[in-house]
Amino acid sequence: MTATLPEQDLERHFEHVIERDQRIEPRDWMPDGYRKTLIRQVAQHAHSEIIGMQPEANWITRAPSLRRKAILLAKVQDEAGHGLYLYSAAETLGADRTDLTEKLIESRQKYSSIFNYPTLTFADVGVIGWLVDGAAICNQVPLCRSSYGPYARGMVRICKEESFHQRQGYELLMTMTRGTDAQRRMVQNATDRWWWPSLMMFGPPDDASPNTAQSMAWKVKRHTNDELRQRFVDMTAPQAEALGVTLPDPDLRWNAERGHFDFGEIDWAEFKRVVSGHGPCNAQRLAQRRRAHEDGAWVREAAAAHAAKHHSRDHWRSPT
Amino acid sequence: MSDNAYEAITEAHDDARWAFGTGFEDPLAGVDTSLPDSVDGDDLAAYCLMLGDDALVMSHRLQQWCTSLPELEEEVAVANIALDLLGQARLLLTRGGTADGSGRGEDRLAFFREEHEYRNVRLAELVNGDFAELVARLVVFSTWRLALLSRLSESRDPVLSAVAAKGVKEVTYHRDYAARWTVRLGDGTDHSRGRMQAGLAVVWPYVDELFAAHEVELRLSAAGVAPDPSALRDEFDNVLAQVLSAATLSKPEAGQLPGVGGRAGRDGVHTEAMGYLLAEMQSVARAHPEATW
């Protein structure tokens, strides 16, 4: 039993597991810092899925074809599902979903800043799939090898679903760019608005990212922010060309020597503003989440009261 | 596992996991859409629009709940119900567009018909209220629709029969979901009991309309294509009585909302809420009538 070992042996065992690229499981001993870092990372990811439903849900009722409506609704539903299993992964670390939700709506925990930008046209739905889900995939695929087992396994499923979303988004844009002039303008306009915020999704540059070194040593993070950002640009630039849209960066060009695309300077002042709560939709997104949670309090209380009255006994069965 | 974002995602065409209604371009691809003997195409089309519009409009109201529900489990469940109904609507509208020979596709019918051409019952278009009203509307709507679809699965029209058989499985879950919440809220706290009873009172005036037979429904009933709506009432009353009893709630004593000159949703005469619903749903499609999506 590991529980009877002295702390230094437990720590040695933990480090050994990490070194050998094996997985830490919920009942394993782990350092407090590791647990806290993971709870923060998984909770932020869960919050991002839930807040991220809002900008896309904004277009469900107005989707201009029934097929696109169904695809968008299924995507937003997937995000609710992702949030659910990420909160469950956080609970295996001893966190509590209700508590994490409180922290979100009280702004004590963050979510991805990308969702603090507005969705202004139906083309935004496609561009979010292409760029935002594309960036999310670059960030998340390495997390399938996270040292924490439940998170790594959850990420495998999430990444598969994200890849559908990205393909669906790109396919919508392909259809739109083959359509009318107005549709092509709409796609270009949405690309102009989402490109730079998508690059910011990888977080601050490596020399300004305080948590990266420890997270990489613990193998809860596998690549630096700048490595992932470069990978995303390299992947996306040819896709933009195939679509016939221009990425809004005059410095973007292929660098044969580096074997990568060069790109322009990100506006880190804007990034800091949005992260610190002053983007175009921060207040709106949080207010919506808070409203849903508070308006639902009486429903959750009723469900708890009903369960307490009837224990696990089923009080109503479907008539046959 | 590879670190390449694309190589790591190996299954290129794993479309089976998508929800019903997302994975096809032509809802009736490969289906024999010829009319059964002695069935009037215009009647069949009108009937398909009635049931299709019920599903489309109800789905729209459920879509509006997205991101506002009390728990994440409810977000998943309500989106699921909305998707099921949207899938049913797509099949039914497409069948309608083939049955009347007009060749109008599902999107033409959804986005370019006027309000008076919509045939849904008025219950479906009611503006959303609180969660109790959502549950009340859903328990009434799905109990009625399940009774309808289970009989429609015997239809002489093979397309309607197949659509209904698939719908029965879906709506069985919808009814179960709504009934369970009716019981939880009714037999939860005093507060939730009051709100659930109030939610039922809001939707109850729209109940009789569900069982009022339109002449199209009567002709198709005689032809063995559709059930007579009035024949669904006993099942509806029995199920609701069981649910309300388990929920310690009483059947509302509400009067019924009249139509205009005896005409209501099935005749294209709606409530004031319907114009706003269609304005929202049709806005992008109508702003770009030449576009493809």
Coordinates of C-alpha atoms in Angstrom, one line a residue:
Chain A
M1 CA 0.0 0.0 0.0
T2 CA 1.5 3.3 -1.1
A3 CA -0.4 5.1 1.8
T4 CA 2.0 3.6 4.3
L5 CA 5.2 4.8 2.6
P6 CA 7.0 7.8 3.8
E7 CA 6.5 11.0 1.8
Q8 CA 9.9 11.0 0.2
D9 CA 9.4 7.5 -1.2
L10 CA 6.0 8.5 -2.5
E11 CA 7.5 11.5 -4.2
R12 CA 10.2 9.3 -5.7
H13 CA 7.6 6.9 -7.0
F14 CA 5.6 9.8 -8.5
E15 CA 8.7 11.2 -10.3
H16 CA 9.5 7.7 -11.5
V17 CA 6.0 7.4 -13.1
I18 CA 6.4 10.7 -14.8
E19 CA 9.9 9.9 -16.1
R20 CA 8.7 6.7 -17.6
D21 CA 5.8 8.4 -19.3
Q22 CA 3.3 6.4 -17.4
R23 CA 0.0 7.9 -16.0
I24 CA -0.8 9.2 -12.6
E25 CA -4.3 8.0 -11.5
P26 CA -6.7 9.6 -9.1
R27 CA -5.8 7.3 -6.1
D28 CA -2.1 7.8 -6.6
W29 CA -0.1 10.0 -4.4
M30 CA 0.8 13.3 -6.1
P31 CA 2.4 16.6 -4.9
D32 CA 0.0 19.3 -3.9
G33 CA 1.4 21.6 -6.5
Y34 CA 0.7 19.0 -9.2
R35 CA -2.9 18.6 -8.0
K36 CA -3.5 22.3 -7.9
T37 CA -2.0 23.0 -11.3
L38 CA -4.1 20.3 -12.8
I39 CA -7.3 21.4 -11.2
R40 CA -6.6 24.9 -12.5
Q41 CA -5.9 23.6 -16.0
V42 CA -8.8 21.2 -16.2
A43 CA -11.3 23.6 -14.7
Q44 CA -10.2 26.4 -17.1
H45 CA -10.7 24.0 -19.9
A46 CA -14.1 23.0 -18.7
H47 CA -15.2 26.6 -18.2
S48 CA -14.0 27.4 -21.7
E49 CA -16.2 24.7 -23.2
I50 CA -19.2 26.0 -21.3
I51 CA -18.6 29.7 -22.0
G52 CA -17.7 28.7 -25.6
M53 CA -21.2 27.5 -26.2
Q54 CA -22.5 31.1 -26.1
P55 CA -20.9 32.7 -29.1
E56 CA -22.0 29.8 -31.3
A57 CA -25.4 29.3 -29.7
N58 CA -26.0 32.9 -30.8
W59 CA -26.5 31.6 -34.4
I60 CA -28.5 28.4 -33.9
T61 CA -31.9 29.9 -34.2
R62 CA -30.9 31.9 -37.3
A63 CA -28.8 29.3 -39.2
P64 CA -29.8 29.7 -42.8
S65 CA -30.3 26.0 -43.7
L66 CA -31.7 23.2 -41.6
R67 CA -28.6 21.1 -42.2
R68 CA -26.3 23.8 -40.9
K69 CA -28.7 24.3 -38.0
A70 CA -28.5 20.7 -37.0
I71 CA -24.7 20.7 -37.3
L72 CA -24.4 23.8 -35.2
L73 CA -26.8 22.5 -32.5
A74 CA -24.9 19.2 -32.4
K75 CA -21.6 21.0 -32.0
V76 CA -22.9 23.2 -29.1
Q77 CA -24.3 20.1 -27.5
D78 CA -20.9 18.4 -27.8
E79 CA -19.3 21.4 -26.0
A80 CA -21.7 20.9 -23.1
G81 CA -20.7 17.2 -23.0
H82 CA -17.0 18.2 -23.1
G83 CA -17.6 20.5 -20.1
L84 CA -19.3 17.7 -18.3
Y85 CA -16.5 15.2 -18.6
L86 CA -13.8 17.8 -17.9
Y87 CA -15.6 18.8 -14.7
S88 CA -15.7 15.1 -13.9
A89 CA -12.0 14.8 -14.5
A90 CA -11.5 17.8 -12.1
E91 CA -13.6 16.0 -9.5
T92 CA -11.3 13.0 -9.6
L93 CA -8.7 15.4 -8.2
G94 CA -10.9 16.4 -5.3
A95 CA -12.5 19.5 -6.8
D96 CA -16.3 20.0 -6.7
R97 CA -18.3 21.1 -9.8
T98 CA -20.5 23.5 -7.9
D99 CA -17.5 25.1 -6.3
L100 CA -15.8 25.4 -9.7
T101 CA -18.9 27.0 -11.2
E102 CA -19.0 29.5 -8.4
K103 CA -15.4 30.4 -9.0
L104 CA -16.2 30.9 -12.7
I105 CA -19.1 33.2 -12.2
E106 CA -17.2 35.1 -9.5
S107 CA -14.3 35.6 -11.9
R108 CA -11.9 33.7 -9.6
Q109 CA -11.1 31.3 -12.4
K110 CA -10.5 32.0 -16.1
Y111 CA -11.7 30.6 -19.3
S112 CA -10.2 31.0 -22.8
S113 CA -10.3 34.6 -23.8
I114 CA -11.2 33.8 -27.4
F115 CA -14.9 33.6 -26.3
N116 CA -14.9 37.2 -25.3
Y117 CA -15.2 38.3 -28.9
P118 CA -18.6 38.6 -30.6
T119 CA -20.0 36.4 -33.4
L120 CA -21.4 39.0 -35.8
T121 CA -22.4 37.0 -38.9
F122 CA -23.1 33.4 -39.8
A123 CA -19.6 33.2 -41.4
D124 CA -18.3 33.5 -37.8
V125 CA -19.6 30.0 -37.2
G126 CA -17.4 28.7 -39.9
V127 CA -14.4 30.7 -39.0
I128 CA -14.7 29.6 -35.4
G129 CA -14.7 26.0 -36.5
W130 CA -11.7 26.6 -38.8
L131 CA -9.5 28.9 -36.7
V132 CA -10.6 28.6 -33.1
D133 CA -11.2 24.8 -33.1
G134 CA -8.1 24.4 -35.2
A135 CA -6.1 26.3 -32.5
A136 CA -7.8 24.3 -29.8
I137 CA -6.8 21.0 -31.5
C138 CA -3.1 22.2 -31.7
N139 CA -3.3 22.9 -28.0
Q140 CA -5.1 19.8 -27.0
V141 CA -3.7 16.9 -29.1
P142 CA -0.5 16.9 -27.0
L143 CA -2.7 16.8 -23.8
C144 CA -3.9 13.3 -24.9
R145 CA -0.4 12.4 -23.5
S146 CA -0.9 14.4 -20.3
S147 CA 0.6 12.6 -17.3
Y148 CA -2.8 12.7 -15.5
G149 CA -4.8 9.7 -16.7
P150 CA -8.4 10.9 -16.5
Y151 CA -7.5 14.1 -18.3
A152 CA -5.5 12.4 -21.0
R153 CA -8.3 9.9 -21.7
G154 CA -10.9 12.7 -21.8
M155 CA -8.8 14.6 -24.2
V156 CA -8.7 11.7 -26.7
R157 CA -12.4 11.9 -27.1
I158 CA -12.6 15.6 -27.0
C159 CA -9.9 15.9 -29.7
K160 CA -11.8 13.6 -32.0
E161 CA -14.9 15.6 -31.7
E162 CA -13.0 18.9 -32.1
S163 CA -11.6 17.6 -35.3
F164 CA -15.2 17.1 -36.6
H165 CA -16.0 20.6 -35.7
Q166 CA -13.0 22.0 -37.5
R167 CA -13.8 20.1 -40.6
Q168 CA -17.4 21.2 -40.5
G169 CA -16.4 24.8 -40.1
Y170 CA -13.9 24.6 -43.0
E171 CA -16.5 22.9 -45.1
L172 CA -19.0 25.7 -44.4
L173 CA -16.4 28.3 -45.4
M174 CA -15.7 26.3 -48.6
T175 CA -19.4 26.4 -49.5
M176 CA -19.7 30.1 -48.7
T177 CA -16.6 31.2 -50.7
R178 CA -18.1 29.4 -53.7
G179 CA -21.4 31.3 -53.2
T180 CA -22.2 34.9 -53.7
D181 CA -20.0 38.0 -53.4
A182 CA -21.7 38.9 -50.2
Q183 CA -20.9 35.5 -48.7
R184 CA -17.2 35.8 -49.7
R185 CA -17.1 39.3 -48.1
M186 CA -18.7 37.9 -45.0
V187 CA -16.0 35.1 -44.8
Q188 CA -13.2 37.6 -45.3
N189 CA -14.6 39.9 -42.7
A190 CA -14.9 37.1 -40.1
T191 CA -11.4 35.9 -40.8
D192 CA -10.1 39.5 -40.3
R193 CA -11.7 39.6 -36.9
W194 CA -10.8 36.1 -35.6
W195 CA -7.2 35.7 -36.9
W196 CA -5.3 37.6 -34.2
P197 CA -7.4 36.4 -31.3
S198 CA -6.9 32.8 -32.5
L199 CA -3.1 33.3 -32.3
M200 CA -3.5 34.7 -28.8
M201 CA -5.2 31.4 -27.8
F202 CA -1.8 29.8 -27.3
G203 CA -1.1 32.2 -24.4
P204 CA 1.7 34.6 -23.8
P205 CA 5.1 34.2 -25.4
D206 CA 7.4 31.7 -23.8
D207 CA 9.6 34.3 -22.1
A208 CA 6.5 35.7 -20.4
S209 CA 4.8 32.4 -19.4
P210 CA 5.5 31.8 -15.8
N211 CA 3.9 28.3 -15.4
T212 CA 5.2 26.6 -18.5
A213 CA 8.5 25.2 -17.1
Q214 CA 6.9 23.4 -14.1
S215 CA 4.0 22.2 -16.2
M216 CA 6.4 20.7 -18.8
A217 CA 8.5 19.0 -16.1
W218 CA 5.4 17.4 -14.8
K219 CA 4.3 16.5 -18.3
V220 CA 0.9 18.1 -17.9
K221 CA 2.0 20.4 -20.7
R222 CA 4.0 19.0 -23.6
H223 CA 5.0 22.0 -25.8
T224 CA 5.6 25.6 -25.2
N225 CA 3.1 28.3 -26.3
D226 CA 5.3 29.6 -29.1
E227 CA 5.9 26.1 -30.5
L228 CA 2.2 25.4 -30.7
R229 CA 1.5 28.8 -32.1
Q230 CA 4.0 28.3 -34.9
R231 CA 2.5 24.9 -35.7
F232 CA -0.9 26.5 -36.0
V233 CA 0.3 29.2 -38.3
D234 CA 2.1 26.6 -40.5
M235 CA -1.0 24.5 -40.7
T236 CA -3.4 27.4 -41.3
A237 CA -1.7 29.6 -43.9
P238 CA -2.1 27.0 -46.7
Q239 CA -5.7 26.4 -45.7
A240 CA -6.4 30.2 -46.1
E241 CA -4.9 30.1 -49.5
A242 CA -7.1 27.1 -50.5
L243 CA -10.1 29.0 -49.3
G244 CA -9.2 32.2 -51.1
V245 CA -9.2 34.4 -48.0
T246 CA -6.3 36.7 -46.9
L247 CA -5.0 36.4 -43.4
P248 CA -4.8 40.0 -42.0
D249 CA -1.0 40.0 -41.5
P250 CA 1.3 41.7 -44.0
D251 CA 4.3 40.0 -42.4
L252 CA 3.1 36.5 -43.0
R253 CA 5.4 34.7 -45.5
W254 CA 7.1 31.4 -45.9
N255 CA 10.7 31.3 -44.5
A256 CA 12.5 28.5 -46.4
E257 CA 15.5 28.7 -44.1
R258 CA 13.5 28.1 -41.0
G259 CA 11.0 25.8 -42.7
H260 CA 8.2 27.7 -41.1
F261 CA 6.0 30.7 -41.8
D262 CA 7.1 34.0 -40.3
F263 CA 4.3 36.1 -38.9
G264 CA 3.8 39.6 -37.4
E265 CA 3.8 40.8 -33.8
I266 CA 0.8 40.0 -31.8
D267 CA -0.9 42.9 -29.9
W268 CA -0.1 41.7 -26.4
A269 CA -1.6 44.8 -24.9
E270 CA -5.0 43.7 -26.3
F271 CA -4.4 40.2 -25.1
K272 CA -3.8 41.5 -21.5
R273 CA -6.9 43.7 -21.7
V274 CA -9.1 40.8 -22.7
V275 CA -7.6 38.3 -20.2
S276 CA -8.0 40.9 -17.4
G277 CA -11.8 41.2 -18.2
H278 CA -12.0 44.1 -20.6
G279 CA -12.7 42.4 -23.9
P280 CA -15.9 43.1 -25.9
C281 CA -17.9 40.3 -24.4
N282 CA -16.4 39.4 -21.0
A283 CA -19.2 40.9 -19.0
Q284 CA -21.9 39.6 -21.2
R285 CA -20.6 36.0 -21.2
L286 CA -20.2 35.9 -17.4
A287 CA -23.6 37.5 -16.9
Q288 CA -25.3 34.9 -19.1
R289 CA -23.5 32.0 -17.2
R290 CA -24.4 33.6 -13.9
R291 CA -28.1 34.1 -14.9
A292 CA -28.5 30.5 -16.0
H293 CA -26.9 29.3 -12.8
E294 CA -29.0 31.5 -10.5
D295 CA -32.2 31.1 -12.4
G296 CA -31.7 27.4 -12.1
A297 CA -31.1 27.3 -8.4
W298 CA -34.7 26.5 -7.5
V299 CA -34.7 23.6 -10.0
R300 CA -31.6 22.1 -8.5
E301 CA -33.0 22.5 -5.1
A302 CA -36.2 20.8 -6.2
A303 CA -34.3 17.9 -7.7
A304 CA -32.3 17.5 -4.5
A305 CA -35.4 17.7 -2.3
H306 CA -37.2 15.1 -4.5
A307 CA -34.2 12.7 -4.4
A308 CA -34.0 13.1 -0.6
K309 CA -37.7 12.2 -0.3
H310 CA -37.6 9.2 -2.5
H311 CA -34.0 8.0 -2.1
S312 CA -33.2 5.9 -5.2
R313 CA -36.7 4.7 -5.6
D314 CA -38.2 5.5 -8.9
H315 CA -41.5 7.3 -8.4
W316 CA -42.7 7.4 -12.0
R317 CA -42.3 4.8 -14.7
S318 CA -43.1 5.3 -18.3
P319 CA -46.6 3.9 -19.1
T320 CA -46.4 1.0 -21.5
Chain B
M1 CA 0.5 8.9 -30.2
S2 CA 1.7 11.4 -32.7
D3 CA 1.9 15.1 -31.8
N4 CA 0.8 16.2 -35.2
A5 CA -2.7 17.7 -34.8
Y6 CA -3.9 15.9 -37.9
E7 CA -2.1 12.6 -37.9
A8 CA -3.3 12.0 -34.4
I9 CA -6.9 12.2 -35.5
T10 CA -7.1 9.1 -37.6
E11 CA -10.7 8.4 -38.3
A12 CA -11.4 10.7 -41.3
H13 CA -15.0 9.6 -41.8
D14 CA -16.4 8.6 -38.5
D15 CA -19.7 10.2 -39.2
A16 CA -21.7 7.7 -37.2
R17 CA -21.3 9.6 -34.0
W18 CA -23.0 12.7 -35.3
A19 CA -26.5 13.3 -34.0
F20 CA -29.3 12.3 -36.3
G21 CA -30.2 15.0 -38.7
T22 CA -26.7 16.3 -39.2
G23 CA -25.1 13.7 -41.4
F24 CA -27.1 13.9 -44.7
E25 CA -27.7 16.4 -47.5
D26 CA -30.9 14.9 -48.8
P27 CA -33.1 13.7 -46.0
L28 CA -35.0 11.2 -48.2
A29 CA -32.1 10.0 -50.3
G30 CA -32.8 6.6 -51.7
V31 CA -36.4 6.4 -50.4
D32 CA -39.3 5.5 -52.7
T33 CA -41.4 8.7 -52.5
S34 CA -44.2 7.6 -54.8
L35 CA -47.7 8.1 -53.4
P36 CA -49.9 5.2 -52.3
D37 CA -53.1 4.6 -54.3
S38 CA -56.0 6.9 -53.7
V39 CA -54.0 9.4 -51.6
D40 CA -54.3 13.0 -52.5
G41 CA -50.8 14.6 -52.9
D42 CA -51.9 18.0 -51.7
D43 CA -53.5 16.5 -48.6
L44 CA -50.5 14.4 -47.8
A45 CA -48.2 17.5 -48.3
A46 CA -50.4 19.6 -46.0
Y47 CA -50.3 16.9 -43.4
C48 CA -46.5 16.6 -43.6
L49 CA -46.2 20.3 -43.1
M50 CA -48.5 20.2 -40.1
L51 CA -46.3 17.6 -38.3
G52 CA -43.1 19.0 -39.7
D53 CA -43.9 22.5 -38.6
D54 CA -44.9 21.3 -35.1
A55 CA -41.4 19.8 -34.8
L56 CA -39.5 22.7 -36.4
V57 CA -41.2 25.3 -34.3
M58 CA -41.0 23.4 -31.1
S59 CA -37.3 22.7 -31.8
H60 CA -36.8 26.4 -32.3
R61 CA -38.2 27.2 -28.8
L62 CA -35.9 24.5 -27.3
Q63 CA -32.9 25.9 -29.2
Q64 CA -33.6 29.2 -27.6
W65 CA -33.0 27.6 -24.2
C66 CA -29.4 26.7 -25.1
T67 CA -26.9 28.1 -22.5
S68 CA -29.8 29.1 -20.2
L69 CA -30.6 25.8 -18.5
P70 CA -30.2 24.9 -14.8
E71 CA -27.6 22.2 -15.3
L72 CA -25.2 21.0 -17.9
E73 CA -27.0 17.7 -18.0
E74 CA -30.1 19.6 -19.1
E75 CA -28.1 21.5 -21.7
V76 CA -27.2 18.1 -23.3
A77 CA -30.7 16.7 -22.9
V78 CA -32.7 19.6 -24.3
A79 CA -30.3 20.1 -27.2
N80 CA -30.7 16.4 -27.9
I81 CA -34.5 16.8 -28.0
A82 CA -34.3 19.8 -30.2
L83 CA -32.0 17.9 -32.6
D84 CA -34.4 15.0 -32.7
L85 CA -37.3 17.3 -33.6
L86 CA -35.2 19.1 -36.1
G87 CA -34.4 15.8 -37.8
Q88 CA -38.1 14.9 -37.9
A89 CA -38.9 18.3 -39.3
R90 CA -36.4 17.8 -42.1
L91 CA -37.8 14.5 -43.1
L92 CA -41.4 15.7 -43.0
L93 CA -40.9 18.9 -44.9
T94 CA -38.9 17.1 -47.5
R95 CA -41.8 14.6 -47.9
G96 CA -44.2 17.5 -48.1
G97 CA -42.2 19.1 -50.9
T98 CA -42.3 15.8 -52.9
A99 CA -45.9 14.9 -52.2
D100 CA -47.4 18.0 -53.7
G101 CA -45.2 17.9 -56.7
S102 CA -43.9 21.4 -56.1
G103 CA -40.4 20.1 -55.6
R104 CA -39.8 22.6 -52.8
G105 CA -36.9 21.4 -50.6
E106 CA -36.8 21.5 -46.8
D107 CA -35.0 24.9 -46.8
R108 CA -37.4 26.5 -49.2
L109 CA -40.3 25.4 -47.0
A110 CA -38.6 26.4 -43.7
F111 CA -37.3 29.8 -44.7
F112 CA -39.5 31.1 -47.5
R113 CA -43.0 30.4 -46.4
E114 CA -45.1 33.1 -44.8
E115 CA -46.6 32.8 -41.3
H116 CA -50.1 31.9 -42.6
E117 CA -48.5 29.0 -44.5
Y118 CA -47.2 27.5 -41.3
R119 CA -49.4 24.7 -40.1
N120 CA -48.1 24.0 -36.5
V121 CA -50.3 23.9 -33.5
R122 CA -50.1 27.1 -31.4
L123 CA -48.6 25.2 -28.4
A124 CA -45.3 24.9 -30.2
E125 CA -44.9 28.6 -30.8
L126 CA -45.5 29.9 -27.3
V127 CA -42.8 32.2 -26.0
N128 CA -40.5 30.5 -23.5
G129 CA -41.1 31.1 -19.9
D130 CA -39.3 29.5 -16.9
F131 CA -38.0 25.9 -16.7
A132 CA -41.3 24.7 -15.3
E133 CA -43.1 26.0 -18.4
L134 CA -40.6 24.3 -20.5
V135 CA -41.2 21.0 -18.7
A136 CA -45.0 21.5 -18.9
R137 CA -45.0 22.3 -22.6
L138 CA -42.7 19.3 -23.3
V139 CA -44.7 16.8 -21.3
V140 CA -47.9 17.9 -23.1
F141 CA -46.3 18.1 -26.5
S142 CA -44.4 14.8 -26.3
T143 CA -47.2 12.8 -24.8
W144 CA -49.5 14.0 -27.6
R145 CA -46.8 13.5 -30.3
L146 CA -45.9 10.0 -29.1
A147 CA -49.6 9.0 -29.2
L148 CA -49.7 10.4 -32.7
L149 CA -46.5 8.9 -34.1
S150 CA -47.1 5.4 -32.6
R151 CA -50.4 5.3 -34.7
L152 CA -48.8 6.9 -37.7
S153 CA -46.2 4.2 -37.8
E154 CA -49.1 2.0 -39.3
S155 CA -49.7 4.6 -42.0
R156 CA -50.3 3.4 -45.6
D157 CA -47.7 5.9 -46.7
P158 CA -44.4 4.1 -46.4
V159 CA -42.5 7.3 -45.9
L160 CA -44.7 8.6 -43.1
S161 CA -44.7 5.2 -41.5
A162 CA -40.9 5.0 -41.5
V163 CA -40.5 8.6 -40.2
A164 CA -43.0 7.9 -37.4
A165 CA -41.4 4.6 -36.4
K166 CA -38.1 6.4 -36.0
G167 CA -39.8 9.3 -34.2
V168 CA -41.5 6.9 -31.7
K169 CA -38.1 5.9 -30.2
E170 CA -37.0 9.5 -29.9
V171 CA -40.2 11.0 -28.5
T172 CA -40.5 8.1 -26.0
Y173 CA -37.3 9.5 -24.5
H174 CA -38.6 13.1 -24.7
R175 CA -41.8 12.2 -22.8
D176 CA -39.8 10.3 -20.2
Y177 CA -37.5 13.2 -19.7
A178 CA -40.3 15.7 -19.3
A179 CA -42.4 13.4 -17.1
R180 CA -39.5 12.9 -14.7
W181 CA -38.9 16.6 -14.4
T182 CA -42.7 17.1 -13.9
V183 CA -42.5 14.7 -11.0
R184 CA -39.3 16.2 -9.5
L185 CA -40.6 19.7 -9.6
G186 CA -44.1 18.8 -8.5
D187 CA -42.9 16.6 -5.7
G188 CA -39.8 18.7 -4.9
T189 CA -40.0 21.8 -2.8
D190 CA -43.1 23.9 -2.1
H191 CA -41.7 26.5 -4.3
S192 CA -41.1 24.2 -7.2
R193 CA -44.5 22.6 -6.8
G194 CA -46.1 26.1 -7.2
R195 CA -44.1 26.9 -10.2
M196 CA -44.8 23.5 -11.9
Q197 CA -48.5 24.0 -11.3
A198 CA -48.2 27.5 -12.7
G199 CA -46.3 26.2 -15.8
L200 CA -49.1 23.7 -16.5
A201 CA -51.6 26.5 -16.2
V202 CA -49.8 28.5 -18.9
V203 CA -49.8 25.6 -21.5
W204 CA -53.1 24.1 -20.7
P205 CA -55.3 26.5 -22.8
Y206 CA -53.5 25.1 -25.9
V207 CA -54.3 21.4 -25.2
D208 CA -57.7 21.1 -26.9
E209 CA -56.3 22.4 -30.2
L210 CA -54.1 19.3 -30.3
F211 CA -57.1 17.0 -30.7
A212 CA -59.2 19.2 -33.0
A213 CA -59.4 17.5 -36.4
H214 CA -58.6 19.5 -39.5
E215 CA -60.4 18.4 -42.7
V216 CA -57.1 17.3 -44.2
E217 CA -56.5 15.0 -41.2
L218 CA -60.1 13.6 -41.4
R219 CA -59.7 12.8 -45.1
L220 CA -56.3 11.2 -44.5
S221 CA -57.7 9.3 -41.6
A222 CA -60.4 7.9 -43.8
A223 CA -57.7 6.9 -46.3
G224 CA -55.6 5.0 -43.7
V225 CA -52.8 7.5 -43.9
A226 CA -53.1 9.4 -40.7
P227 CA -54.8 8.9 -37.3
D228 CA -57.8 11.0 -36.4
P229 CA -56.5 13.5 -33.8
S230 CA -59.5 13.0 -31.6
A231 CA -58.6 9.4 -31.2
L232 CA -55.4 10.3 -29.3
R233 CA -57.2 12.0 -26.4
D234 CA -57.7 9.0 -24.2
E235 CA -54.0 8.0 -24.2
F236 CA -53.0 11.6 -23.6
D237 CA -55.5 11.9 -20.6
N238 CA -54.4 8.6 -19.1
V239 CA -50.6 9.4 -19.3
L240 CA -51.0 12.9 -18.0
A241 CA -53.2 11.7 -15.1
Q242 CA -50.4 9.2 -14.1
V243 CA -47.7 11.8 -14.3
L244 CA -49.7 14.5 -12.5
S245 CA -50.6 12.0 -9.8
A246 CA -47.0 11.0 -9.2
A247 CA -46.1 14.7 -9.2
T248 CA -48.8 15.5 -6.6
L249 CA -50.1 18.1 -9.1
S250 CA -53.7 18.7 -10.2
K251 CA -55.0 19.0 -13.8
P252 CA -55.4 22.7 -14.5
E253 CA -59.0 24.1 -14.7
A254 CA -58.0 26.5 -17.5
G255 CA -60.4 27.4 -20.2
Q256 CA -59.3 26.8 -23.8
L257 CA -57.8 29.5 -26.0
P258 CA -60.2 30.1 -29.0
G259 CA -59.0 30.5 -32.5
V260 CA -60.0 33.4 -34.8
G261 CA -63.3 32.6 -36.4
G262 CA -62.8 29.0 -35.4
R263 CA -59.4 28.8 -37.2
A264 CA -56.1 28.1 -35.4
G265 CA -52.6 26.8 -36.0
R266 CA -53.5 24.0 -38.4
D267 CA -55.3 26.6 -40.6
G268 CA -52.3 29.0 -40.5
V269 CA -53.8 31.3 -37.9
H270 CA -51.2 31.8 -35.2
T271 CA -50.5 33.9 -32.1
E272 CA -48.6 37.1 -32.1
A273 CA -45.5 35.3 -31.0
M274 CA -45.2 33.5 -34.4
G275 CA -44.1 36.5 -36.5
Y276 CA -41.1 37.1 -34.2
L277 CA -40.2 33.5 -34.2
L278 CA -40.1 33.4 -38.0
A279 CA -38.4 36.7 -38.3
E280 CA -35.6 35.3 -36.3
M281 CA -35.4 31.9 -38.0
Q282 CA -35.7 33.2 -41.5
S283 CA -33.6 36.4 -41.3
V284 CA -30.2 35.2 -42.7
A285 CA -31.8 32.9 -45.3
R286 CA -34.0 35.8 -46.6
A287 CA -31.2 38.3 -46.6
H288 CA -29.2 36.1 -49.0
P289 CA -31.8 34.4 -51.2
E290 CA -29.3 33.5 -53.8
A291 CA -26.8 32.0 -51.4
T292 CA -25.9 28.4 -50.8
W293 CA -25.0 27.3 -47.3

